[in-house]
CSV table of C-alpha atoms in Angstrom, one decimal:
chain,number,residue,atom,x,y,z
A,293,UNK,CA,-27.6,34.5,16.5
A,294,UNK,CA,-25.9,33.0,13.4
A,295,UNK,CA,-28.1,31.4,10.9
A,296,UNK,CA,-26.7,27.9,11.6
A,297,UNK,CA,-27.4,28.2,15.3
A,298,UNK,CA,-30.9,29.4,14.6
A,299,UNK,CA,-31.5,26.3,12.4
A,300,UNK,CA,-30.1,24.0,15.1
A,301,UNK,CA,-32.3,25.6,17.7
A,302,UNK,CA,-35.4,24.9,15.7
A,303,UNK,CA,-34.3,21.3,15.0
A,304,UNK,CA,-33.7,20.8,18.8
A,305,UNK,CA,-37.2,22.1,19.6
A,306,UNK,CA,-38.6,19.6,17.1
A,307,UNK,CA,-36.8,16.8,19.1
A,308,UNK,CA,-33.8,16.3,16.8
A,309,UNK,CA,-30.6,15.3,18.5
A,310,UNK,CA,-28.3,18.0,17.2
A,311,UNK,CA,-25.1,16.9,19.0
A,312,UNK,CA,-23.8,14.9,16.1
A,313,UNK,CA,-24.8,17.6,13.6
A,314,UNK,CA,-22.8,20.2,15.7
A,315,UNK,CA,-19.8,17.9,15.8
A,316,UNK,CA,-19.8,17.4,12.0
A,317,UNK,CA,-20.2,21.1,11.5
A,318,UNK,CA,-17.2,21.7,13.8
A,319,UNK,CA,-15.1,19.2,11.8
A,320,UNK,CA,-16.0,20.8,8.5
A,321,UNK,CA,-15.2,24.3,9.8
A,322,UNK,CA,-11.8,23.0,11.1
A,323,UNK,CA,-11.0,21.4,7.7
A,324,UNK,CA,-12.0,24.5,5.8
A,325,UNK,CA,-9.8,26.7,7.9
A,326,UNK,CA,-6.8,24.4,7.2
A,327,UNK,CA,-7.5,24.1,3.5
A,328,UNK,CA,-4.8,25.2,1.1
A,329,UNK,CA,-4.7,24.9,-2.7
A,330,UNK,CA,-2.0,22.3,-2.4
A,331,UNK,CA,-4.3,20.1,-0.4
A,332,UNK,CA,-6.8,20.1,-3.2
A,333,UNK,CA,-4.5,17.9,-5.2
A,334,UNK,CA,-4.6,14.2,-4.3
A,335,UNK,CA,-1.7,12.9,-2.3
A,336,UNK,CA,-0.7,10.6,-5.1
A,337,UNK,CA,-0.3,13.5,-7.5
A,338,UNK,CA,1.3,16.2,-5.4
A,339,UNK,CA,4.7,15.2,-6.8
A,340,UNK,CA,3.6,17.0,-10.0
A,341,UNK,CA,4.1,20.3,-8.3
A,342,UNK,CA,7.7,19.5,-7.4
A,343,UNK,CA,10.4,21.5,-9.2
A,344,UNK,CA,12.6,18.4,-9.6
A,345,UNK,CA,12.7,14.8,-10.7
A,346,UNK,CA,13.5,11.6,-8.8
A,347,UNK,CA,16.2,9.4,-10.2
A,348,UNK,CA,14.7,6.0,-11.2
A,349,UNK,CA,18.0,4.4,-10.6
A,350,UNK,CA,19.1,5.6,-7.2
A,351,UNK,CA,16.2,7.7,-5.9
A,352,UNK,CA,18.3,10.9,-5.7
A,353,UNK,CA,16.7,14.3,-6.4
A,354,UNK,CA,17.6,15.7,-9.8
A,355,UNK,CA,17.1,19.2,-11.3
A,356,UNK,CA,14.2,19.5,-13.7
A,357,UNK,CA,16.5,20.4,-16.6
A,358,UNK,CA,19.1,17.7,-15.9
A,359,UNK,CA,19.3,14.8,-18.3
A,360,UNK,CA,21.7,12.7,-16.0
A,361,UNK,CA,21.6,12.0,-12.3
A,362,UNK,CA,24.5,13.8,-10.5
A,363,UNK,CA,24.7,11.0,-8.0
A,364,UNK,CA,24.8,7.8,-10.0
A,365,UNK,CA,25.1,9.1,-13.6
A,366,UNK,CA,22.0,7.4,-14.8
A,367,UNK,CA,20.1,8.9,-17.7
A,368,UNK,CA,17.0,11.0,-16.9
A,369,UNK,CA,14.0,11.7,-19.2
A,370,UNK,CA,12.8,15.3,-19.9
A,371,UNK,CA,10.4,16.7,-17.3
A,372,UNK,CA,7.4,16.2,-19.5
A,373,UNK,CA,8.4,12.6,-20.3
A,374,UNK,CA,9.1,12.0,-16.6
A,375,UNK,CA,5.6,13.2,-15.5
A,376,UNK,CA,3.8,11.2,-18.3
A,377,UNK,CA,5.7,8.0,-17.4
A,378,UNK,CA,5.0,8.4,-13.7
A,379,UNK,CA,1.3,8.9,-14.3
A,380,UNK,CA,1.3,5.8,-16.4
A,381,UNK,CA,3.0,3.9,-13.7
A,382,UNK,CA,6.2,3.3,-15.7
A,383,UNK,CA,8.3,5.3,-13.3
A,384,UNK,CA,8.3,5.5,-9.5
A,385,UNK,CA,10.6,7.0,-6.9
A,386,UNK,CA,11.4,3.6,-5.5
A,387,UNK,CA,12.7,2.3,-8.8
A,388,UNK,CA,12.1,2.0,-12.5
A,389,UNK,CA,9.8,-0.8,-13.4
A,390,UNK,CA,11.0,-0.9,-17.0
A,391,UNK,CA,10.1,-4.6,-17.5
A,392,UNK,CA,6.5,-4.4,-16.4
A,393,UNK,CA,6.2,-1.1,-18.4
A,394,UNK,CA,7.5,-2.8,-21.5
A,395,UNK,CA,5.0,-5.7,-21.2
A,396,UNK,CA,2.1,-3.4,-20.6
A,397,UNK,CA,3.1,-1.4,-23.7
A,398,UNK,CA,3.2,-4.6,-25.8
A,399,UNK,CA,-0.1,-5.8,-24.5
A,400,UNK,CA,-1.8,-2.6,-25.4
A,401,UNK,CA,0.1,-2.3,-28.7
A,402,UNK,CA,-1.2,-5.7,-29.9
A,403,UNK,CA,-4.7,-5.0,-28.5
A,404,UNK,CA,-4.7,-1.7,-30.5
A,405,UNK,CA,-3.6,-3.5,-33.7
A,406,UNK,CA,-6.4,-6.1,-33.1
A,407,UNK,CA,-8.9,-3.3,-32.8
A,408,UNK,CA,-7.6,-1.8,-36.0
A,409,UNK,CA,-7.9,-5.1,-37.9
A,410,UNK,CA,-11.3,-6.3,-36.7
A,411,UNK,CA,-13.0,-3.0,-35.9
A,412,UNK,CA,-15.1,-1.9,-32.9
A,413,UNK,CA,-16.5,-5.4,-32.3
A,414,UNK,CA,-13.0,-6.4,-31.1
A,415,UNK,CA,-13.6,-4.5,-27.9
A,416,UNK,CA,-16.3,-6.8,-26.6
A,417,UNK,CA,-16.4,-9.8,-29.0
A,418,UNK,CA,-13.0,-10.6,-30.6
A,419,UNK,CA,-13.3,-13.2,-33.4
A,420,UNK,CA,-11.4,-16.4,-33.1
A,421,UNK,CA,-9.4,-15.7,-36.2
A,422,UNK,CA,-8.3,-12.3,-34.9
A,423,UNK,CA,-7.1,-14.0,-31.6
A,424,UNK,CA,-5.3,-16.6,-33.7
A,425,UNK,CA,-3.5,-13.9,-35.7
A,426,UNK,CA,-2.4,-12.1,-32.5
A,427,UNK,CA,-1.0,-15.1,-30.7
A,428,UNK,CA,-3.7,-16.9,-28.8
A,429,UNK,CA,-3.0,-20.5,-27.8
A,430,UNK,CA,-4.6,-23.9,-28.2
A,431,UNK,CA,-3.4,-27.5,-28.0
A,432,UNK,CA,-4.2,-28.1,-31.7
A,433,UNK,CA,-2.0,-25.3,-32.9
A,434,UNK,CA,0.9,-26.6,-30.8
A,435,UNK,CA,0.6,-30.3,-31.8
A,436,UNK,CA,-0.5,-30.0,-35.4
A,437,UNK,CA,0.9,-26.6,-36.5
A,438,UNK,CA,4.0,-26.8,-34.3
A,439,UNK,CA,3.6,-23.1,-33.4
A,440,UNK,CA,5.6,-23.3,-30.2
A,441,UNK,CA,6.0,-19.5,-30.1
A,442,UNK,CA,2.5,-19.4,-28.8
A,443,UNK,CA,3.7,-20.6,-25.4
A,444,UNK,CA,4.7,-17.1,-24.7
A,445,UNK,CA,2.6,-15.0,-27.2
A,446,UNK,CA,-0.7,-15.8,-25.6
A,447,UNK,CA,0.5,-13.8,-22.5
A,448,UNK,CA,0.3,-10.7,-24.6
A,449,UNK,CA,-3.0,-11.4,-26.3
A,450,UNK,CA,-6.3,-10.5,-24.7
A,451,UNK,CA,-10.0,-11.3,-25.3
A,452,UNK,CA,-11.7,-7.9,-25.2
A,453,UNK,CA,-11.3,-4.6,-23.4
A,454,UNK,CA,-12.6,-5.9,-20.1
A,455,UNK,CA,-10.0,-8.7,-20.1
A,456,UNK,CA,-7.0,-6.4,-20.8
A,457,UNK,CA,-8.4,-3.7,-18.5
A,458,UNK,CA,-8.7,-6.0,-15.5
A,459,UNK,CA,-5.2,-7.5,-16.1
A,460,UNK,CA,-3.7,-4.0,-16.5
A,461,UNK,CA,-5.1,-2.8,-13.2
A,462,UNK,CA,-3.9,-5.9,-11.4
A,463,UNK,CA,-0.4,-5.7,-13.0
A,464,UNK,CA,-0.1,-2.0,-12.0
A,465,UNK,CA,-0.8,-3.1,-8.4
A,466,UNK,CA,1.7,-5.9,-8.4
A,467,UNK,CA,4.4,-5.4,-11.0
A,468,UNK,CA,6.1,-2.1,-9.9
A,469,UNK,CA,6.2,-3.2,-6.3
A,470,UNK,CA,7.9,-6.5,-7.1
A,471,UNK,CA,10.2,-5.1,-9.7
A,472,UNK,CA,11.4,-2.4,-7.3
A,473,UNK,CA,12.6,-5.2,-5.0
A,474,UNK,CA,14.1,-7.6,-7.4
A,475,UNK,CA,15.2,-5.5,-10.4
A,476,UNK,CA,14.3,-5.6,-14.1
A,477,UNK,CA,16.5,-8.7,-14.9
A,478,UNK,CA,14.9,-11.0,-12.3
A,479,UNK,CA,11.5,-9.5,-13.2
A,480,UNK,CA,11.9,-10.6,-16.8
A,481,UNK,CA,12.9,-14.1,-15.7
A,482,UNK,CA,9.9,-14.4,-13.3
A,483,UNK,CA,7.5,-13.3,-16.1
A,484,UNK,CA,9.0,-15.7,-18.6
A,485,UNK,CA,9.2,-18.7,-16.4
A,486,UNK,CA,5.7,-18.3,-15.0
A,487,UNK,CA,4.2,-17.8,-18.4
A,488,UNK,CA,5.8,-21.1,-19.5
A,489,UNK,CA,4.5,-22.9,-16.3
A,490,UNK,CA,1.1,-21.4,-17.0
A,491,UNK,CA,1.1,-22.7,-20.5
A,492,UNK,CA,2.4,-26.1,-19.5
A,493,UNK,CA,-0.4,-26.4,-16.9
A,494,UNK,CA,-2.9,-25.4,-19.6
A,495,UNK,CA,-1.5,-28.1,-21.9
A,496,UNK,CA,-1.7,-30.8,-19.3
A,497,UNK,CA,-5.2,-29.9,-18.2
A,498,UNK,CA,-6.9,-29.5,-21.6
A,499,UNK,CA,-4.9,-32.2,-23.5
A,500,UNK,CA,-4.5,-34.8,-20.8
A,501,UNK,CA,-7.4,-34.3,-18.4
A,502,UNK,CA,-10.4,-32.8,-20.2
A,503,UNK,CA,-9.1,-33.8,-23.7
A,504,UNK,CA,-10.3,-30.5,-25.3
A,505,UNK,CA,-7.6,-29.7,-27.8
A,506,UNK,CA,-9.7,-27.0,-29.5
A,507,UNK,CA,-9.9,-24.9,-26.4
A,508,UNK,CA,-8.4,-21.4,-27.2
A,509,UNK,CA,-6.9,-19.3,-24.4
A,510,UNK,CA,-5.2,-15.9,-24.2
A,511,UNK,CA,-4.3,-13.3,-21.6
A,512,UNK,CA,-1.6,-12.2,-19.2
A,513,UNK,CA,-3.3,-13.7,-16.1
A,514,UNK,CA,-1.0,-16.7,-16.2
A,515,UNK,CA,2.1,-14.7,-15.5
A,516,UNK,CA,0.1,-12.2,-13.4
A,517,UNK,CA,-0.6,-15.1,-11.1
A,518,UNK,CA,3.1,-15.9,-11.3
A,519,UNK,CA,3.9,-12.4,-9.9
A,520,UNK,CA,1.3,-13.0,-7.2
A,521,UNK,CA,2.8,-16.3,-6.3
A,522,UNK,CA,6.3,-14.9,-6.4
A,523,UNK,CA,5.3,-12.0,-4.1
A,524,UNK,CA,3.6,-14.3,-1.6
A,525,UNK,CA,6.8,-16.4,-1.3
A,526,UNK,CA,9.2,-13.5,-1.5
A,527,UNK,CA,7.5,-11.5,1.2
A,528,UNK,CA,6.5,-14.5,3.3
A,529,UNK,CA,8.8,-14.0,6.3
A,530,UNK,CA,9.0,-10.3,6.2
A,531,UNK,CA,7.4,-7.8,8.6
A,532,UNK,CA,5.5,-4.5,8.5
A,533,UNK,CA,4.3,-3.2,5.1
A,534,UNK,CA,5.8,-6.2,3.2
A,535,UNK,CA,3.8,-8.7,5.4
A,536,UNK,CA,0.7,-6.7,4.8
A,537,UNK,CA,1.3,-6.7,1.1
A,538,UNK,CA,1.8,-10.4,1.2
A,539,UNK,CA,-1.6,-10.8,2.9
A,540,UNK,CA,-3.2,-8.7,0.1
A,541,UNK,CA,-1.6,-11.0,-2.5
A,542,UNK,CA,-2.9,-14.1,-0.8
A,543,UNK,CA,-6.5,-12.7,-0.8
A,544,UNK,CA,-6.1,-11.7,-4.4
A,545,UNK,CA,-5.1,-15.2,-5.4
A,546,UNK,CA,-8.0,-16.8,-3.5
A,547,UNK,CA,-10.6,-14.4,-4.8
A,548,UNK,CA,-9.3,-14.5,-8.4
A,549,UNK,CA,-9.3,-18.4,-8.5
A,550,UNK,CA,-12.9,-18.5,-7.1
A,551,UNK,CA,-14.0,-15.8,-9.6
A,552,UNK,CA,-12.2,-17.6,-12.4
A,553,UNK,CA,-13.9,-20.9,-11.6
A,554,UNK,CA,-17.4,-19.4,-11.8
A,555,UNK,CA,-16.5,-17.4,-14.9
A,556,UNK,CA,-15.2,-20.4,-16.7
A,557,UNK,CA,-11.7,-18.9,-17.0
A,558,UNK,CA,-8.5,-20.9,-17.6
A,559,UNK,CA,-7.7,-21.6,-14.0
A,560,UNK,CA,-5.2,-24.2,-15.1
A,561,UNK,CA,-3.0,-21.3,-16.4
A,562,UNK,CA,-3.7,-19.4,-13.1
A,563,UNK,CA,-2.6,-22.3,-11.0
A,564,UNK,CA,0.4,-23.1,-13.2
A,565,UNK,CA,1.6,-19.5,-13.0
A,566,UNK,CA,1.0,-19.3,-9.3
A,567,UNK,CA,3.1,-22.5,-8.7
A,568,UNK,CA,5.9,-21.2,-10.9
A,569,UNK,CA,5.9,-17.9,-9.0
A,570,UNK,CA,6.0,-19.6,-5.6
A,571,UNK,CA,8.9,-21.8,-6.7
A,572,UNK,CA,10.9,-18.8,-7.8
A,573,UNK,CA,9.9,-16.7,-4.8
A,574,UNK,CA,11.3,-19.2,-2.2
A,575,UNK,CA,14.8,-18.7,-3.6
A,576,UNK,CA,16.5,-16.6,-0.9
A,577,UNK,CA,18.5,-13.5,-1.5
A,578,UNK,CA,22.2,-14.3,-1.8
A,579,UNK,CA,24.7,-13.3,1.0
A,580,UNK,CA,27.8,-11.2,0.4
A,581,UNK,CA,29.8,-14.3,-0.6
A,582,UNK,CA,27.4,-15.6,-3.2
A,583,UNK,CA,25.9,-12.3,-4.5
A,584,UNK,CA,28.2,-12.0,-7.5
A,585,UNK,CA,27.6,-15.5,-8.7
A,586,UNK,CA,23.9,-15.2,-8.1
A,587,UNK,CA,23.7,-12.0,-10.1
A,588,UNK,CA,25.6,-13.6,-13.0
A,589,UNK,CA,23.1,-16.5,-13.0
A,590,UNK,CA,20.1,-14.2,-13.0
A,591,UNK,CA,21.6,-12.1,-15.8
A,592,UNK,CA,22.2,-15.2,-17.9
A,593,UNK,CA,18.6,-16.3,-17.3
A,594,UNK,CA,17.4,-12.8,-18.2
A,595,UNK,CA,19.4,-12.9,-21.4
A,596,UNK,CA,17.8,-16.2,-22.4
A,597,UNK,CA,14.4,-14.9,-21.5
A,598,UNK,CA,14.9,-11.8,-23.6
A,599,UNK,CA,15.9,-14.0,-26.6
A,600,UNK,CA,12.8,-16.1,-26.2
A,601,UNK,CA,10.6,-13.0,-26.2
A,602,UNK,CA,12.4,-11.5,-29.2
A,603,UNK,CA,11.8,-14.7,-31.2
A,604,UNK,CA,8.2,-14.7,-30.0
A,605,UNK,CA,7.7,-11.1,-31.2
A,606,UNK,CA,9.2,-11.9,-34.6
A,607,UNK,CA,6.7,-14.8,-35.0
A,608,UNK,CA,3.8,-12.6,-33.8
A,609,UNK,CA,4.8,-9.9,-36.3
A,610,UNK,CA,5.0,-12.4,-39.1
A,611,UNK,CA,1.6,-13.8,-38.1
A,612,UNK,CA,0.0,-10.3,-38.2
A,613,UNK,CA,1.5,-9.3,-41.5
A,614,UNK,CA,0.8,-12.6,-43.2
A,615,UNK,CA,-2.8,-12.9,-41.9
A,616,UNK,CA,-4.0,-9.3,-41.7
A,617,UNK,CA,-7.6,-9.2,-43.0
A,618,UNK,CA,-9.9,-6.2,-42.4
A,619,UNK,CA,-12.8,-7.2,-40.2
A,620,UNK,CA,-11.0,-10.2,-38.9
A,621,UNK,CA,-12.6,-12.4,-41.5
A,622,UNK,CA,-10.4,-15.4,-42.3
A,623,UNK,CA,-9.4,-16.3,-45.9
A,624,UNK,CA,-11.3,-19.3,-47.2
A,625,UNK,CA,-8.1,-21.3,-47.1
A,626,UNK,CA,-8.1,-20.9,-43.3
A,627,UNK,CA,-11.8,-21.4,-42.6
């Protein structure tokens, strides 16, 4: 009698119901017999064994050594760069989320510079001056200092590692999916518009309602909610996986607003971004007759958005260079 059967017989004599144990052992044995080294790799990473790349422009299979897609002619990264970018979520077979990848890069770039300037304490307790230098927003800085570039800049500035970590995970779940459906130009417009509506809602709430002009805010959650709102409206009347994804976004919005309320977060920005995203998401896809004109409008809006962000980055760079102080200690003239 095999050792396992002997043990089961002893357990049965002791009054143990061994039926479930036998079933689980059978399932384990079945899985073990069907085990292969390939199955040891998670499904999400099995593409790393493939001897080819997937074109981020048209989805065609491309030879590992090729630097251009034979189907659409699009440029392809080297195999090493391709794998690194896919792991980071910057590339996917469904499309190339260039826009969301660029914003994530900028978020972490400025966070890293903030850490370099203030030191390790920036991870959990950023100083107000450091946040000021790296683009945080307050009503006072808008009205008194006329620093209107902060309307966009605070969407790239974060208050600690937990803040940017949470936003990054949420953006990786929403950004690539939405950008694969609407393209990088419209994605840039959605991010820009919803960041502005988030800031406008923040201004209205803290200046007009609670009258707290000193309130400082930062973070990408305004335009993150914009993407959530856009996704809810865009996928609203679709079926299958798109409908299921819409339902997930609805739950995210509800849970995040409740969580933000109890955490004292800037829910004004969240609601403002959400409304802006919903408004953009209800714009229907053009038909064949209007597709060309619609594409031209979106491209013009994307060009304007890009210019706004370039100006914002110039001002942010100037702020960092002009106010860089080790330890994040403000000069006496700014205290």
